[in-house]
Amino acid sequence: MKPSQNQTLTDTSNPIKRIIIGVQFLFVAFGATVLVPLLIDIDPSVALFTAGVGTLIFHIITKGKVPVFLGSSFAFIAPIIAATKIYGYPGTLGGIIAVGLVYGIVSAIIKLWGLRIIEKIFPAVVVGPVIMIIGLSLATVGVDMAKTNWPIALVVLATAIIIVTFTKGLIKLIPIFIGIIVGYIISIIIGIVDFSSVNEAAWFALPKFTTPEFNWGAILYMIPVAIAPIIEHIGDMYAISGVAEKQFVKDPGLHRTLLGDGIATAFAGFMGGPPNTTYSEVTGAVALTKITDPRVLRIAAVTAIVFSLVGKISAILKTIPAAVLGGIMLLLFGMIASIGIKTLIDNKTDFSITRNQVIVSIILTIGIGGAQLGYGNFSLAGIGLASVVGVILNLVLPNPSK
């Protein structure tokens, strides 16, 4: 019997076809993966390298069963920027490594007691406003970058909005990538891009790795930020399970997928890269193409590693004007905040209950206001402090709905 047209399109038995699709999947994640290091002012090649190696680590730990790609996490941008000002970037990397260890601890908890204990500690009323803070806390950064050239920033913003709203297929999944390209081309045309560094860059160059330093203040500063990405990871695993029509939450199990994410994040910290997370954009591409072969995602990972070794690519990425990045950020961080709102709505959080109002209000006030709690060399601030306070309030305040 001849295979159907859909079976032919999703067949990945041909190695050449797998390579082409794998490279295509990398470009779905490329814009977001390199945007994070550009915003925290590190070499984007490091992020590409750690994303590629981190994805391969994830696949090893999950027995090569789950079709996901790990890229730079947006949840950590604001904490990394703030922690770097206090502890320096090497100290912040120590905190990122600690975050990876937290993932491992939560993985063990899920293995021993299941998801119910996680849902009890991190319900939607805590996670929702924390996600909102992650987006809103960077609003001023986006505006400051955009106002360096408002016309270009607005063109980039309009491009991303058009892609997200009116397009279909794979194009719809890469608004960041296309927005940056359009803004970059315009910047070249009007002559505000300096290519001197590109001309001087070598074709082959190792990423500029940074050695981490371990500081208890930085570690305690970064650890609470892990709350939102952990919950996001669990949601992504259910999503990709639905797309592939397999129970990845049972086989290889959430404990393995979260452990893979954690070790990949710790590896990134050791090499000087931003934390990794499972990419929803790539999950969307998997859903769209119906190609669920994990080998394709491993090809995307290897391609990312190869790209990280091309010095010209890193040099070109560093020439992207601030206004282009700012235009993307105006949309991106607002969308992250809206995901927090959606989390509350999807879980039917009842705001007629006073405790829920109190928890959400205090999390938002502490997080957006930049409150800081310190003692000696220890300090807890912003998103981390808001997360900890939210968890404590949720456990302490009586819940009349239970």
Short mmCIF file of C-alpha atoms in Angstrom, two decimals:
data_model
loop_
_atom_site.label_atom_id
_atom_site.label_comp_id
_atom_site.label_asym_id
_atom_site.label_seq_id
_atom_site.Cartn_x
_atom_site.Cartn_y
_atom_site.Cartn_z
CA MET A 1 0.00 0.00 0.00
CA LYS A 2 1.36 3.44 -0.95
CA PRO A 3 1.94 5.93 1.88
CA SER A 4 -0.47 8.87 2.08
CA GLN A 5 0.63 12.41 1.19
CA ASN A 6 0.79 13.34 4.91
CA GLN A 7 2.96 10.32 5.67
CA THR A 8 5.28 11.30 2.82
CA LEU A 9 5.61 14.87 4.12
CA THR A 10 6.39 13.74 7.67
CA ASP A 11 8.69 10.86 6.69
CA THR A 12 12.21 11.55 8.01
CA SER A 13 13.89 8.31 6.98
CA ASN A 14 15.92 10.18 4.34
CA PRO A 15 19.06 11.64 6.03
CA ILE A 16 19.25 14.61 3.63
CA LYS A 17 15.64 15.52 4.36
CA ARG A 18 16.30 15.23 8.11
CA ILE A 19 19.23 17.65 7.84
CA ILE A 20 17.21 20.22 5.86
CA ILE A 21 14.33 20.07 8.34
CA GLY A 22 16.71 20.19 11.31
CA VAL A 23 18.37 23.38 10.05
CA GLN A 24 14.92 24.85 9.41
CA PHE A 25 13.89 24.09 13.01
CA LEU A 26 17.00 25.90 14.27
CA PHE A 27 15.95 29.07 12.44
CA VAL A 28 12.60 28.89 14.25
CA ALA A 29 14.54 29.19 17.53
CA PHE A 30 17.46 31.27 16.24
CA GLY A 31 16.04 34.77 16.78
CA ALA A 32 15.02 34.15 20.39
CA THR A 33 18.20 32.21 21.21
CA VAL A 34 20.54 35.00 20.10
CA LEU A 35 18.33 37.85 21.36
CA VAL A 36 18.89 36.91 25.02
CA PRO A 37 22.72 37.15 24.94
CA LEU A 38 22.51 40.41 22.99
CA LEU A 39 20.29 41.88 25.72
CA ILE A 40 22.51 40.73 28.60
CA ASP A 41 25.62 41.81 26.67
CA ILE A 42 27.47 38.53 26.16
CA ASP A 43 28.80 36.76 23.08
CA PRO A 44 25.79 35.28 21.19
CA SER A 45 28.01 32.42 20.01
CA VAL A 46 28.16 31.19 23.63
CA ALA A 47 24.36 30.99 23.72
CA LEU A 48 24.25 29.09 20.42
CA PHE A 49 26.91 26.68 21.68
CA THR A 50 25.28 26.03 25.06
CA ALA A 51 21.83 25.73 23.45
CA GLY A 52 23.15 23.11 21.03
CA VAL A 53 25.09 21.11 23.61
CA GLY A 54 22.29 21.56 26.16
CA THR A 55 19.76 20.11 23.71
CA LEU A 56 22.00 17.08 23.14
CA ILE A 57 22.38 16.64 26.93
CA PHE A 58 18.58 16.78 27.27
CA HIS A 59 18.16 14.10 24.59
CA ILE A 60 20.69 11.83 26.28
CA ILE A 61 18.96 12.09 29.67
CA THR A 62 15.49 11.59 28.14
CA LYS A 63 16.69 8.55 26.13
CA GLY A 64 16.32 10.43 22.85
CA LYS A 65 12.52 10.18 22.97
CA VAL A 66 11.32 13.80 23.26
CA PRO A 67 11.37 16.10 20.17
CA VAL A 68 12.37 19.40 21.78
CA PHE A 69 15.05 22.07 21.33
CA LEU A 70 16.48 24.01 24.27
CA GLY A 71 17.29 27.70 23.81
CA SER A 72 18.03 30.82 25.87
CA SER A 73 15.40 31.50 28.53
CA PHE A 74 13.70 34.93 28.58
CA ALA A 75 12.66 34.41 32.20
CA PHE A 76 16.19 35.10 33.40
CA ILE A 77 16.99 38.28 31.42
CA ALA A 78 15.98 40.78 34.11
CA PRO A 79 17.51 38.80 37.02
CA ILE A 80 20.77 38.32 35.10
CA ILE A 81 21.01 42.04 34.30
CA ALA A 82 20.29 42.98 37.93
CA ALA A 83 22.55 40.30 39.45
CA THR A 84 25.43 41.23 37.12
CA LYS A 85 25.34 44.80 38.46
CA ILE A 86 25.70 43.48 42.01
CA TYR A 87 27.86 40.36 41.72
CA GLY A 88 29.41 40.64 38.26
CA TYR A 89 28.68 38.23 35.43
CA PRO A 90 30.95 35.39 36.73
CA GLY A 91 29.11 35.49 40.07
CA THR A 92 25.76 35.46 38.26
CA LEU A 93 26.86 32.34 36.39
CA GLY A 94 27.28 30.61 39.75
CA GLY A 95 23.64 31.45 40.41
CA ILE A 96 22.64 29.99 37.03
CA ILE A 97 24.42 26.74 37.90
CA ALA A 98 22.52 26.66 41.19
CA VAL A 99 19.25 27.10 39.26
CA GLY A 100 20.14 23.96 37.29
CA LEU A 101 20.62 22.10 40.58
CA VAL A 102 17.19 23.31 41.74
CA TYR A 103 15.68 21.77 38.62
CA GLY A 104 17.36 18.52 39.66
CA ILE A 105 15.89 18.73 43.17
CA VAL A 106 12.39 19.39 41.82
CA SER A 107 12.92 16.49 39.41
CA ALA A 108 13.62 14.21 42.38
CA ILE A 109 10.52 15.51 44.20
CA ILE A 110 8.35 14.76 41.15
CA LYS A 111 9.89 11.28 40.91
CA LEU A 112 9.14 10.55 44.59
CA TRP A 113 5.80 12.30 45.20
CA GLY A 114 4.37 13.22 41.80
CA LEU A 115 3.13 16.55 40.47
CA ARG A 116 0.58 17.23 43.20
CA ILE A 117 3.14 18.68 45.61
CA ILE A 118 4.44 21.03 42.86
CA GLU A 119 0.90 22.18 42.08
CA LYS A 120 0.37 22.85 45.78
CA ILE A 121 3.51 24.97 46.16
CA PHE A 122 3.32 26.72 42.77
CA PRO A 123 -0.35 27.22 41.84
CA ALA A 124 -1.49 29.59 39.08
CA VAL A 125 -2.13 32.39 41.57
CA VAL A 126 1.64 32.46 42.21
CA VAL A 127 3.02 31.52 38.79
CA GLY A 128 0.75 33.87 36.80
CA PRO A 129 1.88 37.16 38.38
CA VAL A 130 5.52 35.97 38.46
CA ILE A 131 5.39 35.49 34.68
CA MET A 132 3.80 38.94 34.36
CA ILE A 133 6.72 40.47 36.28
CA ILE A 134 9.24 38.74 34.00
CA GLY A 135 7.79 40.67 31.06
CA LEU A 136 6.89 43.97 32.73
CA SER A 137 10.17 44.39 34.60
CA LEU A 138 11.96 44.84 31.28
CA ALA A 139 9.49 47.31 29.75
CA THR A 140 11.73 50.31 30.44
CA VAL A 141 14.73 48.53 28.90
CA GLY A 142 12.76 47.94 25.70
CA VAL A 143 11.58 51.54 25.52
CA ASP A 144 15.08 52.91 26.19
CA MET A 145 16.49 50.83 23.33
CA ALA A 146 13.63 51.68 20.99
CA LYS A 147 13.91 55.42 21.50
CA THR A 148 17.45 55.44 20.09
CA ASN A 149 15.67 55.38 16.72
CA TRP A 150 11.87 55.28 16.99
CA PRO A 151 11.15 54.98 13.22
CA ILE A 152 13.21 51.77 12.92
CA ALA A 153 11.87 50.38 16.20
CA LEU A 154 8.27 50.94 15.07
CA VAL A 155 8.93 49.28 11.68
CA VAL A 156 10.36 46.25 13.50
CA LEU A 157 7.41 46.21 15.90
CA ALA A 158 4.90 46.48 13.03
CA THR A 159 6.65 43.67 11.14
CA ALA A 160 6.53 41.34 14.14
CA ILE A 161 2.85 42.16 14.77
CA ILE A 162 1.96 41.49 11.12
CA ILE A 163 3.81 38.17 11.17
CA VAL A 164 2.13 37.04 14.40
CA THR A 165 -1.34 38.22 13.39
CA PHE A 166 -1.75 37.67 9.68
CA THR A 167 0.60 34.89 8.55
CA LYS A 168 0.30 31.12 8.71
CA GLY A 169 2.65 28.16 8.76
CA LEU A 170 6.30 28.32 9.82
CA ILE A 171 6.49 32.06 9.09
CA LYS A 172 4.06 32.71 11.96
CA LEU A 173 6.49 31.02 14.37
CA ILE A 174 9.47 33.31 13.63
CA PRO A 175 8.27 36.92 14.21
CA ILE A 176 11.45 37.75 16.18
CA PHE A 177 13.72 36.46 13.41
CA ILE A 178 11.86 38.24 10.59
CA GLY A 179 11.42 41.47 12.58
CA ILE A 180 15.16 41.63 13.28
CA ILE A 181 16.01 40.92 9.63
CA VAL A 182 13.68 43.66 8.34
CA GLY A 183 14.99 46.19 10.86
CA TYR A 184 18.59 45.20 10.14
CA ILE A 185 18.17 45.61 6.36
CA ILE A 186 16.65 49.07 6.82
CA SER A 187 19.48 50.00 9.20
CA ILE A 188 22.02 48.96 6.56
CA ILE A 189 20.22 50.98 3.87
CA ILE A 190 20.23 54.19 5.94
CA GLY A 191 23.85 53.61 6.92
CA ILE A 192 23.79 53.12 10.69
CA VAL A 193 25.44 49.67 10.74
CA ASP A 194 29.22 49.51 11.18
CA PHE A 195 30.71 46.40 9.51
CA SER A 196 34.31 47.03 10.53
CA SER A 197 34.16 44.42 13.31
CA VAL A 198 32.74 41.87 10.86
CA ASN A 199 35.61 42.42 8.44
CA GLU A 200 38.12 41.94 11.27
CA ALA A 201 36.44 38.80 12.68
CA ALA A 202 37.87 35.38 11.86
CA TRP A 203 35.76 32.80 10.04
CA PHE A 204 36.53 30.21 12.69
CA ALA A 205 36.54 31.32 16.32
CA LEU A 206 35.73 29.71 19.64
CA PRO A 207 32.92 31.38 21.61
CA LYS A 208 34.06 33.72 24.40
CA PHE A 209 33.42 31.45 27.37
CA THR A 210 33.36 32.88 30.91
CA THR A 211 34.47 31.01 34.03
CA PRO A 212 31.85 31.12 36.79
CA GLU A 213 32.44 32.26 40.35
CA PHE A 214 30.42 31.03 43.30
CA ASN A 215 28.91 33.62 45.61
CA TRP A 216 26.14 32.78 48.09
CA GLY A 217 24.49 36.14 47.50
CA ALA A 218 24.25 35.56 43.74
CA ILE A 219 23.10 31.97 44.22
CA LEU A 220 20.29 32.94 46.60
CA TYR A 221 19.41 35.84 44.29
CA MET A 222 18.93 33.60 41.24
CA ILE A 223 17.38 30.44 42.71
CA PRO A 224 13.81 31.77 43.26
CA VAL A 225 13.59 32.80 39.60
CA ALA A 226 13.48 29.09 38.70
CA ILE A 227 9.81 28.87 39.76
CA ALA A 228 8.25 30.17 36.52
CA PRO A 229 10.50 28.24 34.08
CA ILE A 230 9.86 24.99 35.98
CA ILE A 231 6.10 25.44 35.61
CA GLU A 232 6.59 26.48 31.98
CA HIS A 233 8.61 23.32 31.36
CA ILE A 234 5.85 21.11 32.75
CA GLY A 235 3.32 22.83 30.47
CA ASP A 236 5.60 22.40 27.46
CA MET A 237 5.98 18.69 28.13
CA TYR A 238 2.22 18.23 28.19
CA ALA A 239 2.01 20.26 24.97
CA ILE A 240 4.63 18.26 23.08
CA SER A 241 3.06 15.03 24.38
CA GLY A 242 -0.23 16.11 22.81
CA VAL A 243 1.45 17.05 19.54
CA ALA A 244 3.36 13.76 19.24
CA GLU A 245 0.43 11.74 20.63
CA LYS A 246 2.75 10.12 23.15
CA GLN A 247 2.87 10.24 26.96
CA PHE A 248 6.28 11.88 27.43
CA VAL A 249 5.16 12.91 30.93
CA LYS A 250 5.21 9.20 31.75
CA ASP A 251 7.88 7.90 29.38
CA PRO A 252 10.62 9.02 29.82
CA GLY A 253 8.78 10.96 32.57
CA LEU A 254 8.66 14.56 33.76
CA HIS A 255 11.42 13.87 36.26
CA ARG A 256 13.78 13.03 33.39
CA THR A 257 12.77 15.95 31.16
CA LEU A 258 13.15 18.43 34.02
CA LEU A 259 16.50 16.89 35.00
CA GLY A 260 17.65 17.22 31.38
CA ASP A 261 16.62 20.88 31.37
CA GLY A 262 18.43 21.42 34.67
CA ILE A 263 21.71 19.81 33.66
CA ALA A 264 21.63 21.74 30.36
CA THR A 265 21.15 24.97 32.34
CA ALA A 266 23.99 24.11 34.74
CA PHE A 267 26.22 23.34 31.75
CA ALA A 268 25.36 26.73 30.26
CA GLY A 269 26.35 28.38 33.54
CA PHE A 270 29.72 26.62 33.56
CA MET A 271 30.43 27.80 30.01
CA GLY A 272 29.21 31.39 30.45
CA GLY A 273 25.87 31.10 28.67
CA PRO A 274 22.29 32.00 29.69
CA PRO A 275 19.98 29.36 31.20
CA ASN A 276 18.25 27.01 28.77
CA THR A 277 14.58 26.19 28.47
CA THR A 278 12.38 24.08 26.19
CA TYR A 279 11.30 26.32 23.30
CA SER A 280 7.58 26.70 22.66
CA GLU A 281 8.34 28.08 19.17
CA VAL A 282 9.95 24.78 18.19
CA THR A 283 7.09 22.83 19.76
CA GLY A 284 4.80 24.93 17.55
CA ALA A 285 6.90 24.02 14.51
CA VAL A 286 6.68 20.34 15.44
CA ALA A 287 2.90 20.66 15.75
CA LEU A 288 2.66 22.47 12.42
CA THR A 289 4.86 20.12 10.39
CA LYS A 290 3.76 16.95 12.22
CA ILE A 291 7.44 15.95 12.24
CA THR A 292 8.04 14.47 15.68
CA ASP A 293 11.31 12.64 15.00
CA PRO A 294 13.73 13.61 17.83
CA ARG A 295 16.66 13.08 15.45
CA VAL A 296 15.59 16.24 13.58
CA LEU A 297 15.94 18.30 16.76
CA ARG A 298 19.36 16.83 17.42
CA ILE A 299 20.40 17.97 13.94
CA ALA A 300 19.18 21.46 14.85
CA ALA A 301 21.35 21.26 17.99
CA VAL A 302 24.46 20.24 16.04
CA THR A 303 23.78 23.07 13.54
CA ALA A 304 23.66 25.56 16.43
CA ILE A 305 27.05 24.32 17.64
CA VAL A 306 28.51 24.68 14.12
CA PHE A 307 27.12 28.23 13.82
CA SER A 308 28.65 29.13 17.20
CA LEU A 309 32.10 28.39 15.79
CA VAL A 310 31.72 30.80 12.85
CA GLY A 311 33.22 34.08 14.09
CA LYS A 312 31.57 36.14 11.35
CA ILE A 313 28.09 35.18 12.60
CA SER A 314 28.81 36.44 16.12
CA ALA A 315 30.31 39.66 14.70
CA ILE A 316 27.25 40.29 12.50
CA LEU A 317 24.86 39.73 15.41
CA LYS A 318 26.74 42.30 17.49
CA THR A 319 26.21 44.97 14.80
CA ILE A 320 22.41 44.87 15.17
CA PRO A 321 21.34 48.40 16.26
CA ALA A 322 19.73 48.85 19.69
CA ALA A 323 16.55 50.24 18.09
CA VAL A 324 16.01 46.98 16.17
CA LEU A 325 16.22 44.96 19.39
CA GLY A 326 14.08 47.53 21.18
CA GLY A 327 11.32 47.21 18.59
CA ILE A 328 11.17 43.46 19.15
CA MET A 329 11.22 43.90 22.94
CA LEU A 330 8.20 46.22 22.88
CA LEU A 331 6.13 43.27 21.67
CA LEU A 332 7.99 40.38 23.22
CA PHE A 333 7.97 41.38 26.87
CA GLY A 334 4.37 42.54 26.69
CA MET A 335 3.47 39.11 25.30
CA ILE A 336 5.31 37.42 28.17
CA ALA A 337 3.24 39.47 30.62
CA SER A 338 0.06 38.49 28.76
CA ILE A 339 1.00 34.81 29.19
CA GLY A 340 0.93 35.43 32.94
CA ILE A 341 -2.58 36.85 32.63
CA LYS A 342 -3.60 33.88 30.48
CA THR A 343 -2.25 31.53 33.16
CA LEU A 344 -4.61 33.08 35.70
CA ILE A 345 -7.56 32.95 33.30
CA ASP A 346 -6.95 29.38 32.12
CA ASN A 347 -6.81 28.16 35.71
CA LYS A 348 -9.97 30.13 36.54
CA THR A 349 -8.35 32.01 39.41
CA ASP A 350 -11.18 33.44 41.50
CA PHE A 351 -10.50 37.11 42.26
CA SER A 352 -13.59 37.38 44.41
CA ILE A 353 -11.49 35.54 47.01
CA THR A 354 -9.50 38.06 49.00
CA ARG A 355 -6.43 35.82 49.46
CA ASN A 356 -5.97 35.60 45.70
CA GLN A 357 -6.15 39.38 45.37
CA VAL A 358 -3.60 39.75 48.16
CA ILE A 359 -1.14 37.22 46.68
CA VAL A 360 -1.26 38.65 43.15
CA SER A 361 -1.11 42.26 44.36
CA ILE A 362 1.92 41.77 46.59
CA ILE A 363 3.81 39.72 43.98
CA LEU A 364 3.27 42.44 41.37
CA THR A 365 4.14 45.29 43.72
CA ILE A 366 7.35 43.69 44.98
CA GLY A 367 8.44 42.48 41.54
CA ILE A 368 7.72 45.59 39.48
CA GLY A 369 8.72 47.95 42.29
CA GLY A 370 12.13 46.30 42.57
CA ALA A 371 11.89 45.69 46.32
CA GLN A 372 15.05 44.31 47.90
CA LEU A 373 15.70 42.40 51.09
CA GLY A 374 19.29 42.24 52.26
CA TYR A 375 21.44 41.14 55.15
CA GLY A 376 25.21 41.42 54.96
CA ASN A 377 26.35 40.08 51.59
CA PHE A 378 22.99 38.40 51.00
CA SER A 379 20.24 40.12 49.04
CA LEU A 380 16.98 38.97 47.50
CA ALA A 381 15.22 41.31 45.10
CA GLY A 382 12.82 41.75 42.21
CA ILE A 383 11.42 38.60 40.61
CA GLY A 384 13.20 36.28 43.06
CA LEU A 385 11.90 38.05 46.16
CA ALA A 386 8.41 38.32 44.67
CA SER A 387 8.41 34.57 43.90
CA VAL A 388 9.46 33.62 47.43
CA VAL A 389 6.89 35.94 49.03
CA GLY A 390 4.18 34.57 46.71
CA VAL A 391 4.95 30.96 47.65
CA ILE A 392 4.95 31.80 51.38
CA LEU A 393 1.66 33.72 51.17
CA ASN A 394 0.03 30.89 49.23
CA LEU A 395 1.03 28.37 51.91
CA VAL A 396 0.18 30.59 54.90
CA LEU A 397 -3.05 32.36 53.94
CA PRO A 398 -6.21 30.29 54.48
CA ASN A 399 -7.94 29.16 51.29
CA PRO A 400 -11.74 29.18 51.66
CA SER A 401 -12.19 27.44 48.28
CA LYS A 402 -10.54 24.23 49.53
#
